[in-house]
Amino acid sequence: MHTAQPAGRVRLNVGGQVFETTVDTLTGAGEGTMLCAMMDPCWNAAGAAGTAGGVPEYFIDRDPACFASLLDMLRTGELHVPAGVPERVLFREANYYGLLDRVRAARIGELDLKRVRLAASVPPGRVTADRPIVRAAPDGGCCVTHTHDTTVRVYNWMLEERRPVCLTPAVSRVRDAAYLGPSSLLVGGLGMAAFSALTGDLSHHFRLANLGESVDTLALASDQETKMFASCRGISRYDSYGIGVWDCITGEQAGPLLYPKPESKMGSTTKLQWLPNTKTLMAASVCSSFSMALVDSRDMSVVWSWWYDSAREGKNRCVVDAAVMEDERSVCLISDHHDLGLLDIRIQGNSGNVRWLHQSKMSSTSKCNSPKLAVHGGLLSASKDDTISVFGGPKYDLRLALRGSQGGGAINDFSVGGDRFFAVHKEDNVLDVWETPLPPII
């Protein structure tokens, strides 16, 4: 750890343009940054080109316009991209000085769905495919794959495409992906493995301990710490699905597979959602009829289950997605007709009734697509066609509607995380990114 010099003036000649600032401003860049290290007494004395009036001066052979923007960010906390300078050039210069984390904090505000704006639309960059899925990373990046594809496209928070990841053998199709953290990506399909999200390198494969074989995966979830969960079966056992838990660090299975009992009416689980407050896992099946369960992660036991009985309601309605609300007391359901419903999961079993909200809350502009649900910040997001509707309040009134790329077609999937909202279109696979601008510093 360095011992900071007393606050004083310092000059930096960057690409022929001289900047004068204080030692405190540069050390405020933080440990591990180049500018902070330059103020350390242990810094190579030859680093200073000389002194003028007792003020040390350093020469840095980099872009002066970008440095001016970064220096202003250190002074004010606000980031302004210089006119005529592409954002990626500024990011490159920030990386040189070790300021990328500071730039990200100044660039992306905490996600507020009531104030989001469309920040970018990223083209697929290759031949489009049907049914794309997107998963948000904790650092503002994401990954995109397709239910019948063999690779996963990975993007960093600057929306630059990194090296893709691929299950082995190369013919293994991907069905789902989940982030363990900003640098670790879990991928499942005909096989299950962990990869570095930074380099695309394989970390390890996950196998079924009792069968000693690879895992055929339908859905993934992570506790954002050390455990991952998967709805899966052995490659040789196509008739029996279960939910398993693995240690993300070692890749070893951390418990037996949970095979749902017939009375739970749980089919093949197609969606998993980790609930951090209760340390439970929501498992939902929408294959033939809808059913869901809550699983205690400590012993992988079912503590609550429910299934939708359309005959009891007397309506031709199918539930196609579910999301547990952030209070973990209720779950929101969406039907194939885009009806929204709420279910109190504190009521045991099928004695709980769904409180269906009025169908008119889901507007339509084109041929419908399979709807999806997500929750964030007490608000509920639901997709229909080319629009994502955001609901809030005690009655879940419509707050706003998000539309992305013009002509992109129906939204096939969306994901919230890393202070960003991602949506991928079915027809052209364009990836839309929404974020909340930082409020001005007064």
One Martini backbone bead per residue (centre of mass of N, CA, C, O) as a GRO file, in nm:
protein
  442
    1MET     BB    1   0.098   0.034   0.020
    2HIS     BB    2   0.062   0.363  -0.012
    3THR     BB    3   0.205   0.691   0.044
    4ALA     BB    4   0.077   0.983   0.037
    5GLN     BB    5   0.113   1.278  -0.071
    6PRO     BB    6   0.080   1.580  -0.037
    7ALA     BB    7  -0.124   1.810  -0.120
    8GLY     BB    8  -0.083   1.901  -0.469
    9ARG     BB    9   0.068   1.981  -0.753
   10VAL     BB   10   0.024   1.857  -1.101
   11ARG     BB   11   0.169   1.763  -1.413
   12LEU     BB   12   0.027   1.664  -1.739
   13ASN     BB   13   0.157   1.536  -2.043
   14VAL     BB   14  -0.087   1.473  -2.294
   15GLY     BB   15  -0.006   1.463  -2.610
   16GLY     BB   16   0.090   1.789  -2.558
   17GLN     BB   17  -0.112   1.834  -2.318
   18VAL     BB   18  -0.161   2.036  -2.038
   19PHE     BB   19  -0.218   1.930  -1.699
   20GLU     BB   20  -0.368   2.056  -1.392
   21THR     BB   21  -0.349   1.918  -1.062
   22THR     BB   22  -0.399   1.702  -0.795
   23VAL     BB   23  -0.306   1.454  -0.592
   24ASP     BB   24  -0.587   1.384  -0.482
   25THR     BB   25  -0.722   1.327  -0.754
   26LEU     BB   26  -0.534   1.088  -0.836
   27THR     BB   27  -0.565   0.911  -0.575
   28GLY     BB   28  -0.884   0.892  -0.617
   29ALA     BB   29  -0.876   0.658  -0.832
   30GLY     BB   30  -0.725   0.430  -0.688
   31GLU     BB   31  -0.631   0.135  -0.636
   32GLY     BB   32  -0.451   0.017  -0.925
   33THR     BB   33  -0.390   0.277  -1.057
   34MET     BB   34  -0.185   0.472  -1.238
   35LEU     BB   35  -0.231   0.753  -1.107
   36CYS     BB   36  -0.185   0.662  -0.816
   37ALA     BB   37   0.101   0.538  -0.855
   38MET     BB   38   0.246   0.809  -0.943
   39MET     BB   39   0.216   0.924  -0.629
   40ASP     BB   40   0.415   0.738  -0.533
   41PRO     BB   41   0.724   0.731  -0.383
   42CYS     BB   42   0.803   0.454  -0.549
   43TRP     BB   43   0.807   0.586  -0.798
   44ASN     BB   44   0.972   0.638  -1.063
   45ALA     BB   45   1.163   0.915  -1.098
   46ALA     BB   46   1.159   0.908  -1.421
   47GLY     BB   47   0.854   0.982  -1.461
   48ALA     BB   48   0.953   1.265  -1.432
   49ALA     BB   49   1.032   1.517  -1.655
   50GLY     BB   50   0.989   1.748  -1.432
   51THR     BB   51   0.999   2.095  -1.333
   52ALA     BB   52   0.761   2.375  -1.254
   53GLY     BB   53   0.775   2.559  -0.992
   54GLY     BB   54   0.777   2.273  -0.820
   55VAL     BB   55   0.611   2.112  -1.037
   56PRO     BB   56   0.542   1.818  -1.134
   57GLU     BB   57   0.612   1.641  -1.451
   58TYR     BB   58   0.429   1.438  -1.684
   59PHE     BB   59   0.452   1.195  -1.946
   60ILE     BB   60   0.179   1.099  -2.176
   61ASP     BB   61   0.117   0.882  -2.462
   62ARG     BB   62  -0.192   1.008  -2.514
   63ASP     BB   63  -0.516   1.098  -2.527
   64PRO     BB   64  -0.630   1.415  -2.442
   65ALA     BB   65  -0.942   1.411  -2.464
   66CYS     BB   66  -0.987   1.165  -2.281
   67PHE     BB   67  -0.835   1.267  -2.033
   68ALA     BB   68  -1.017   1.508  -1.976
   69SER     BB   69  -1.267   1.335  -1.912
   70LEU     BB   70  -1.140   1.164  -1.681
   71LEU     BB   71  -1.054   1.399  -1.498
   72ASP     BB   72  -1.340   1.512  -1.462
   73MET     BB   73  -1.450   1.259  -1.324
   74LEU     BB   74  -1.263   1.277  -1.073
   75ARG     BB   75  -1.379   1.559  -0.985
   76THR     BB   76  -1.723   1.504  -1.029
   77GLY     BB   77  -1.843   1.202  -1.134
   78GLU     BB   78  -1.866   1.277  -1.432
   79LEU     BB   79  -1.944   1.168  -1.772
   80HIS     BB   80  -1.791   1.291  -2.081
   81VAL     BB   81  -1.808   1.262  -2.412
   82PRO     BB   82  -1.633   1.355  -2.656
   83ALA     BB   83  -1.651   1.508  -2.935
   84GLY     BB   84  -1.598   1.262  -3.184
   85VAL     BB   85  -1.580   1.027  -2.966
   86PRO     BB   86  -1.583   0.717  -2.923
   87GLU     BB   87  -1.664   0.522  -2.662
   88ARG     BB   88  -1.445   0.300  -2.706
   89VAL     BB   89  -1.203   0.489  -2.684
   90LEU     BB   90  -1.253   0.573  -2.393
   91PHE     BB   91  -1.240   0.286  -2.275
   92ARG     BB   92  -0.950   0.229  -2.360
   93GLU     BB   93  -0.823   0.458  -2.192
   94ALA     BB   94  -0.936   0.368  -1.919
   95ASN     BB   95  -0.785   0.097  -1.916
   96TYR     BB   96  -0.498   0.214  -1.907
   97TYR     BB   97  -0.560   0.368  -1.618
   98GLY     BB   98  -0.772   0.188  -1.445
   99LEU     BB   99  -1.100   0.319  -1.498
  100LEU     BB  100  -1.344   0.129  -1.567
  101ASP     BB  101  -1.505   0.120  -1.302
  102ARG     BB  102  -1.556   0.425  -1.290
  103VAL     BB  103  -1.699   0.447  -1.563
  104ARG     BB  104  -1.933   0.260  -1.503
  105ALA     BB  105  -2.044   0.420  -1.256
  106ALA     BB  106  -2.082   0.686  -1.444
  107ARG     BB  107  -2.261   0.543  -1.677
  108ILE     BB  108  -2.431   0.351  -1.470
  109GLY     BB  109  -2.718   0.340  -1.319
  110GLU     BB  110  -2.950   0.259  -1.120
  111LEU     BB  111  -3.211   0.065  -1.172
  112ASP     BB  112  -3.503   0.239  -1.318
  113LEU     BB  113  -3.793   0.161  -1.478
  114LYS     BB  114  -3.915   0.464  -1.479
  115ARG     BB  115  -3.615   0.581  -1.632
  116VAL     BB  116  -3.559   0.441  -1.880
  117ARG     BB  117  -3.334   0.385  -2.162
  118LEU     BB  118  -3.228   0.348  -2.475
  119ALA     BB  119  -2.883   0.262  -2.533
  120ALA     BB  120  -2.899  -0.009  -2.722
  121SER     BB  121  -2.840  -0.187  -3.046
  122VAL     BB  122  -2.749  -0.520  -3.112
  123PRO     BB  123  -2.630  -0.699  -3.343
  124PRO     BB  124  -2.572  -1.035  -3.408
  125GLY     BB  125  -2.320  -1.093  -3.630
  126ARG     BB  126  -2.505  -1.318  -3.767
  127VAL     BB  127  -2.686  -1.571  -3.815
  128THR     BB  128  -2.996  -1.622  -3.755
  129ALA     BB  129  -3.217  -1.748  -3.493
  130ASP     BB  130  -3.427  -1.931  -3.316
  131ARG     BB  131  -3.500  -1.867  -3.002
  132PRO     BB  132  -3.371  -1.654  -2.819
  133ILE     BB  133  -3.152  -1.598  -2.537
  134VAL     BB  134  -3.110  -1.404  -2.226
  135ARG     BB  135  -2.835  -1.306  -1.995
  136ALA     BB  136  -2.753  -1.138  -1.718
  137ALA     BB  137  -2.493  -0.966  -1.579
  138PRO     BB  138  -2.361  -0.820  -1.290
  139ASP     BB  139  -2.177  -0.597  -1.480
  140GLY     BB  140  -2.366  -0.545  -1.764
  141GLY     BB  141  -2.366  -0.784  -1.916
  142CYS     BB  142  -2.397  -1.069  -2.152
  143CYS     BB  143  -2.592  -1.342  -2.299
  144VAL     BB  144  -2.638  -1.533  -2.614
  145THR     BB  145  -2.878  -1.773  -2.729
  146HIS     BB  146  -3.002  -2.094  -2.853
  147THR     BB  147  -3.203  -2.377  -2.837
  148HIS     BB  148  -3.030  -2.487  -3.123
  149ASP     BB  149  -2.748  -2.426  -3.026
  150THR     BB  150  -2.372  -2.437  -2.953
  151THR     BB  151  -2.349  -2.132  -2.868
  152VAL     BB  152  -2.218  -1.842  -2.680
  153ARG     BB  153  -2.271  -1.509  -2.655
  154VAL     BB  154  -2.040  -1.262  -2.528
  155TYR     BB  155  -2.075  -0.966  -2.316
  156ASN     BB  156  -1.976  -0.684  -2.208
  157TRP     BB  157  -2.053  -0.375  -2.069
  158MET     BB  158  -1.962  -0.247  -2.362
  159LEU     BB  159  -2.077  -0.451  -2.585
  160GLU     BB  160  -1.848  -0.649  -2.634
  161GLU     BB  161  -1.742  -0.918  -2.803
  162ARG     BB  162  -1.652  -1.212  -2.703
  163ARG     BB  163  -1.559  -1.511  -2.660
  164PRO     BB  164  -1.706  -1.783  -2.728
  165VAL     BB  165  -1.901  -2.053  -2.613
  166CYS     BB  166  -1.864  -2.426  -2.596
  167LEU     BB  167  -1.976  -2.721  -2.606
  168THR     BB  168  -1.870  -3.058  -2.549
  169PRO     BB  169  -1.927  -3.128  -2.815
  170ALA     BB  170  -2.007  -2.914  -3.084
  171VAL     BB  171  -2.310  -3.057  -3.096
  172SER     BB  172  -2.392  -2.934  -2.836
  173ARG     BB  173  -2.675  -2.812  -2.707
  174VAL     BB  174  -2.823  -2.518  -2.593
  175ARG     BB  175  -3.059  -2.414  -2.319
  176ASP     BB  176  -2.875  -2.268  -2.091
  177ALA     BB  177  -2.786  -1.984  -1.870
  178ALA     BB  178  -2.551  -1.874  -1.601
  179TYR     BB  179  -2.443  -1.656  -1.353
  180LEU     BB  180  -2.212  -1.645  -1.089
  181GLY     BB  181  -2.051  -1.403  -1.218
  182PRO     BB  182  -1.870  -1.184  -1.404
  183SER     BB  183  -1.647  -1.447  -1.469
  184SER     BB  184  -1.891  -1.671  -1.461
  185LEU     BB  185  -2.021  -1.935  -1.680
  186LEU     BB  186  -2.314  -2.121  -1.720
  187VAL     BB  187  -2.371  -2.423  -1.919
  188GLY     BB  188  -2.662  -2.583  -2.075
  189GLY     BB  189  -2.745  -2.923  -2.208
  190LEU     BB  190  -2.553  -3.142  -2.377
  191GLY     BB  191  -2.440  -3.055  -2.106
  192MET     BB  192  -2.212  -2.921  -1.838
  193ALA     BB  193  -2.054  -2.592  -1.780
  194ALA     BB  194  -1.768  -2.393  -1.700
  195PHE     BB  195  -1.680  -2.049  -1.770
  196SER     BB  196  -1.505  -1.789  -1.887
  197ALA     BB  197  -1.626  -1.468  -1.954
  198LEU     BB  198  -1.345  -1.342  -2.050
  199THR     BB  199  -1.213  -1.601  -2.238
  200GLY     BB  200  -1.382  -1.893  -2.275
  201ASP     BB  201  -1.273  -2.087  -2.084
  202LEU     BB  202  -1.257  -2.390  -1.944
  203SER     BB  203  -1.310  -2.517  -1.623
  204HIS     BB  204  -1.567  -2.733  -1.603
  205HIS     BB  205  -1.739  -3.020  -1.560
  206PHE     BB  206  -2.059  -3.168  -1.514
  207ARG     BB  207  -2.168  -3.448  -1.311
  208LEU     BB  208  -2.305  -3.755  -1.239
  209ALA     BB  209  -2.213  -3.944  -0.979
  210ASN     BB  210  -2.384  -4.216  -1.015
  211LEU     BB  211  -2.318  -4.232  -1.346
  212GLY     BB  212  -2.064  -4.084  -1.472
  213GLU     BB  213  -2.209  -3.846  -1.642
  214SER     BB  214  -2.351  -3.644  -1.827
  215VAL     BB  215  -2.571  -3.360  -1.863
  216ASP     BB  216  -2.915  -3.309  -1.922
  217THR     BB  217  -3.031  -2.979  -1.978
  218LEU     BB  218  -3.290  -2.727  -1.911
  219ALA     BB  219  -3.210  -2.569  -1.631
  220LEU     BB  220  -3.081  -2.273  -1.457
  221ALA     BB  221  -2.912  -2.185  -1.138
  222SER     BB  222  -2.797  -1.936  -0.892
  223ASP     BB  223  -2.666  -1.815  -0.568
  224GLN     BB  224  -2.406  -1.620  -0.617
  225GLU     BB  225  -2.175  -1.822  -0.508
  226THR     BB  226  -2.139  -2.187  -0.505
  227LYS     BB  227  -2.416  -2.263  -0.637
  228MET     BB  228  -2.584  -2.498  -0.856
  229PHE     BB  229  -2.875  -2.548  -1.061
  230ALA     BB  230  -3.052  -2.838  -1.215
  231SER     BB  231  -3.243  -2.947  -1.477
  232CYS     BB  232  -3.219  -3.307  -1.517
  233ARG     BB  233  -3.028  -3.576  -1.680
  234GLY     BB  234  -2.918  -3.847  -1.799
  235ILE     BB  235  -2.823  -3.944  -2.105
  236SER     BB  236  -2.948  -4.251  -2.045
  237ARG     BB  237  -3.211  -4.091  -1.896
  238TYR     BB  238  -3.516  -4.001  -2.050
  239ASP     BB  239  -3.748  -4.068  -1.805
  240SER     BB  240  -3.572  -3.895  -1.571
  241TYR     BB  241  -3.616  -3.622  -1.381
  242GLY     BB  242  -3.418  -3.367  -1.207
  243ILE     BB  243  -3.278  -3.189  -0.920
  244GLY     BB  244  -2.964  -3.033  -0.892
  245VAL     BB  245  -2.645  -2.996  -0.708
  246TRP     BB  246  -2.351  -2.780  -0.730
  247ASP     BB  247  -2.017  -2.711  -0.721
  248CYS     BB  248  -1.862  -2.444  -0.877
  249ILE     BB  249  -1.560  -2.496  -0.807
  250THR     BB  250  -1.541  -2.827  -0.857
  251GLY     BB  251  -1.808  -2.978  -1.000
  252GLU     BB  252  -1.948  -3.120  -0.774
  253GLN     BB  253  -2.180  -3.302  -0.638
  254ALA     BB  254  -2.396  -3.186  -0.347
  255GLY     BB  255  -2.633  -3.396  -0.417
  256PRO     BB  256  -2.916  -3.532  -0.467
  257LEU     BB  257  -3.162  -3.597  -0.663
  258LEU     BB  258  -3.472  -3.447  -0.733
  259TYR     BB  259  -3.771  -3.637  -0.735
  260PRO     BB  260  -4.070  -3.576  -0.803
  261LYS     BB  261  -4.371  -3.636  -0.694
  262PRO     BB  262  -4.672  -3.717  -0.823
  263GLU     BB  263  -4.849  -3.524  -0.631
  264SER     BB  264  -4.705  -3.254  -0.748
  265LYS     BB  265  -4.716  -3.247  -1.072
  266MET     BB  266  -4.424  -3.259  -1.169
  267GLY     BB  267  -4.238  -3.205  -1.428
  268SER     BB  268  -4.035  -3.077  -1.642
  269THR     BB  269  -3.810  -2.847  -1.565
  270THR     BB  270  -3.796  -2.501  -1.719
  271LYS     BB  271  -3.769  -2.330  -1.437
  272LEU     BB  272  -3.540  -2.127  -1.241
  273GLN     BB  273  -3.545  -1.965  -0.903
  274TRP     BB  274  -3.375  -1.770  -0.689
  275LEU     BB  275  -3.423  -1.728  -0.321
  276PRO     BB  276  -3.243  -1.545  -0.094
  277ASN     BB  277  -3.409  -1.521   0.175
  278THR     BB  278  -3.498  -1.851   0.187
  279LYS     BB  279  -3.313  -2.050   0.029
  280THR     BB  280  -3.473  -2.106  -0.239
  281LEU     BB  281  -3.637  -2.295  -0.509
  282MET     BB  282  -3.786  -2.233  -0.810
  283ALA     BB  283  -4.000  -2.472  -0.979
  284ALA     BB  284  -4.099  -2.496  -1.326
  285SER     BB  285  -4.372  -2.629  -1.533
  286VAL     BB  286  -4.469  -2.609  -1.910
  287CYS     BB  287  -4.518  -2.852  -2.095
  288SER     BB  288  -4.838  -2.927  -2.040
  289SER     BB  289  -4.868  -2.835  -1.741
  290PHE     BB  290  -4.884  -2.630  -1.470
  291SER     BB  291  -4.605  -2.624  -1.232
  292MET     BB  292  -4.489  -2.584  -0.883
  293ALA     BB  293  -4.194  -2.530  -0.662
  294LEU     BB  294  -4.036  -2.545  -0.341
  295VAL     BB  295  -3.683  -2.562  -0.259
  296ASP     BB  296  -3.469  -2.679  -0.027
  297SER     BB  297  -3.124  -2.630  -0.038
  298ARG     BB  298  -3.019  -2.810   0.200
  299ASP     BB  299  -3.204  -3.099   0.106
  300MET     BB  300  -3.383  -3.108  -0.148
  301SER     BB  301  -3.685  -3.022  -0.063
  302VAL     BB  302  -4.026  -3.010  -0.071
  303VAL     BB  303  -4.232  -2.730   0.069
  304TRP     BB  304  -4.391  -2.654  -0.205
  305SER     BB  305  -4.697  -2.683  -0.406
  306TRP     BB  306  -4.833  -2.624  -0.749
  307TRP     BB  307  -5.128  -2.624  -0.966
  308TYR     BB  308  -5.302  -2.578  -1.257
  309ASP     BB  309  -5.672  -2.565  -1.268
  310SER     BB  310  -5.874  -2.518  -1.532
  311ALA     BB  311  -6.132  -2.678  -1.458
  312ARG     BB  312  -6.201  -2.519  -1.198
  313GLU     BB  313  -6.234  -2.242  -1.362
  314GLY     BB  314  -6.358  -2.283  -1.660
  315LYS     BB  315  -6.098  -2.215  -1.846
  316ASN     BB  316  -5.908  -2.139  -2.144
  317ARG     BB  317  -5.612  -2.164  -1.965
  318CYS     BB  318  -5.253  -2.106  -1.984
  319VAL     BB  319  -4.964  -2.141  -1.815
  320VAL     BB  320  -4.619  -2.002  -1.912
  321ASP     BB  321  -4.536  -1.824  -1.650
  322ALA     BB  322  -4.306  -1.738  -1.370
  323ALA     BB  323  -4.267  -1.508  -1.072
  324VAL     BB  324  -4.113  -1.426  -0.794
  325MET     BB  325  -4.136  -1.207  -0.571
  326GLU     BB  326  -3.927  -1.018  -0.363
  327ASP     BB  327  -4.090  -1.106  -0.094
  328GLU     BB  328  -4.165  -1.421  -0.121
  329ARG     BB  329  -4.511  -1.439  -0.111
  330SER     BB  330  -4.541  -1.421  -0.427
  331VAL     BB  331  -4.680  -1.504  -0.754
  332CYS     BB  332  -4.646  -1.458  -1.095
  333LEU     BB  333  -4.868  -1.495  -1.371
  334ILE     BB  334  -4.889  -1.617  -1.718
  335SER     BB  335  -5.068  -1.641  -2.002
  336ASP     BB  336  -5.143  -1.710  -2.334
  337HIS     BB  337  -5.341  -1.436  -2.309
  338HIS     BB  338  -5.196  -1.228  -2.102
  339ASP     BB  339  -5.264  -1.290  -1.825
  340LEU     BB  340  -5.259  -1.173  -1.493
  341GLY     BB  341  -5.134  -1.334  -1.187
  342LEU     BB  342  -5.191  -1.400  -0.831
  343LEU     BB  343  -5.003  -1.586  -0.573
  344ASP     BB  344  -5.015  -1.720  -0.254
  345ILE     BB  345  -4.741  -1.903  -0.107
  346ARG     BB  346  -4.851  -1.931   0.200
  347ILE     BB  347  -5.045  -2.125   0.070
  348GLN     BB  348  -5.107  -2.446   0.076
  349GLY     BB  349  -5.121  -2.553  -0.213
  350ASN     BB  350  -5.439  -2.578  -0.393
  351SER     BB  351  -5.597  -2.364  -0.203
  352GLY     BB  352  -5.489  -2.157  -0.390
  353ASN     BB  353  -5.583  -1.866  -0.560
  354VAL     BB  354  -5.607  -1.688  -0.843
  355ARG     BB  355  -5.552  -1.341  -0.915
  356TRP     BB  356  -5.688  -1.198  -1.179
  357LEU     BB  357  -5.613  -0.977  -1.407
  358HIS     BB  358  -5.677  -0.764  -1.639
  359GLN     BB  359  -5.628  -0.810  -1.976
  360SER     BB  360  -5.599  -0.502  -2.072
  361LYS     BB  361  -5.298  -0.466  -1.955
  362MET     BB  362  -5.233  -0.617  -2.235
  363SER     BB  363  -5.109  -0.504  -2.503
  364SER     BB  364  -5.151  -0.508  -2.873
  365THR     BB  365  -4.974  -0.511  -3.217
  366SER     BB  366  -4.927  -0.823  -3.272
  367LYS     BB  367  -4.826  -1.112  -3.305
  368CYS     BB  368  -4.796  -1.335  -3.079
  369ASN     BB  369  -4.586  -1.430  -2.806
  370SER     BB  370  -4.416  -1.574  -2.577
  371PRO     BB  371  -4.440  -1.498  -2.259
  372LYS     BB  372  -4.271  -1.299  -2.004
  373LEU     BB  373  -4.107  -1.279  -1.675
  374ALA     BB  374  -4.024  -1.011  -1.428
  375VAL     BB  375  -3.840  -0.880  -1.141
  376HIS     BB  376  -3.794  -0.527  -1.019
  377GLY     BB  377  -3.819  -0.303  -0.775
  378GLY     BB  378  -4.139  -0.389  -0.743
  379LEU     BB  379  -4.158  -0.467  -1.045
  380LEU     BB  380  -4.340  -0.573  -1.337
  381SER     BB  381  -4.248  -0.775  -1.620
  382ALA     BB  382  -4.402  -0.798  -1.956
  383SER     BB  383  -4.433  -0.978  -2.251
  384LYS     BB  384  -4.549  -0.854  -2.585
  385ASP     BB  385  -4.430  -0.891  -2.857
  386ASP     BB  386  -4.266  -0.564  -2.891
  387THR     BB  387  -4.337  -0.548  -2.571
  388ILE     BB  388  -4.276  -0.399  -2.244
  389SER     BB  389  -4.447  -0.424  -1.946
  390VAL     BB  390  -4.493  -0.208  -1.658
  391PHE     BB  391  -4.568  -0.285  -1.318
  392GLY     BB  392  -4.744  -0.123  -1.030
  393GLY     BB  393  -4.846  -0.148  -0.726
  394PRO     BB  394  -5.114  -0.290  -0.561
  395LYS     BB  395  -5.259  -0.332  -0.872
  396TYR     BB  396  -5.074  -0.337  -1.110
  397ASP     BB  397  -5.021  -0.095  -1.283
  398LEU     BB  398  -4.954   0.070  -1.562
  399ARG     BB  399  -4.651   0.253  -1.625
  400LEU     BB  400  -4.498   0.121  -1.885
  401ALA     BB  401  -4.356   0.106  -2.226
  402LEU     BB  402  -4.128  -0.099  -2.406
  403ARG     BB  403  -3.938  -0.008  -2.700
  404GLY     BB  404  -3.729  -0.089  -2.950
  405SER     BB  405  -3.663  -0.201  -3.228
  406GLN     BB  406  -3.739  -0.128  -3.537
  407GLY     BB  407  -3.860  -0.420  -3.679
  408GLY     BB  408  -3.773  -0.666  -3.476
  409GLY     BB  409  -4.010  -0.775  -3.340
  410ALA     BB  410  -4.053  -1.007  -3.134
  411ILE     BB  411  -4.008  -1.089  -2.804
  412ASN     BB  412  -3.845  -1.370  -2.666
  413ASP     BB  413  -3.646  -1.226  -2.447
  414PHE     BB  414  -3.557  -1.139  -2.098
  415SER     BB  415  -3.327  -0.943  -1.876
  416VAL     BB  416  -3.215  -0.875  -1.534
  417GLY     BB  417  -2.902  -0.692  -1.476
  418GLY     BB  418  -2.648  -0.486  -1.397
  419ASP     BB  419  -2.833  -0.227  -1.444
  420ARG     BB  420  -3.001  -0.391  -1.672
  421PHE     BB  421  -3.204  -0.423  -1.979
  422PHE     BB  422  -3.280  -0.713  -2.169
  423ALA     BB  423  -3.359  -0.773  -2.526
  424VAL     BB  424  -3.469  -1.029  -2.759
  425HIS     BB  425  -3.530  -1.093  -3.088
  426LYS     BB  426  -3.665  -1.328  -3.294
  427GLU     BB  427  -3.609  -1.253  -3.597
  428ASP     BB  428  -3.315  -1.066  -3.573
  429ASN     BB  429  -3.162  -1.075  -3.281
  430VAL     BB  430  -3.179  -0.817  -3.148
  431LEU     BB  431  -3.018  -0.622  -2.890
  432ASP     BB  432  -3.165  -0.467  -2.619
  433VAL     BB  433  -3.069  -0.170  -2.415
  434TRP     BB  434  -3.138  -0.071  -2.085
  435GLU     BB  435  -3.103   0.239  -1.891
  436THR     BB  436  -3.006   0.456  -1.620
  437PRO     BB  437  -2.953   0.766  -1.581
  438LEU     BB  438  -2.777   0.982  -1.425
  439PRO     BB  439  -2.803   1.217  -1.213
  440PRO     BB  440  -2.739   1.526  -1.164
  441ILE     BB  441  -2.490   1.721  -1.025
  442ILE     BB  442  -2.547   1.996  -0.791
   0.00000   0.00000   0.00000
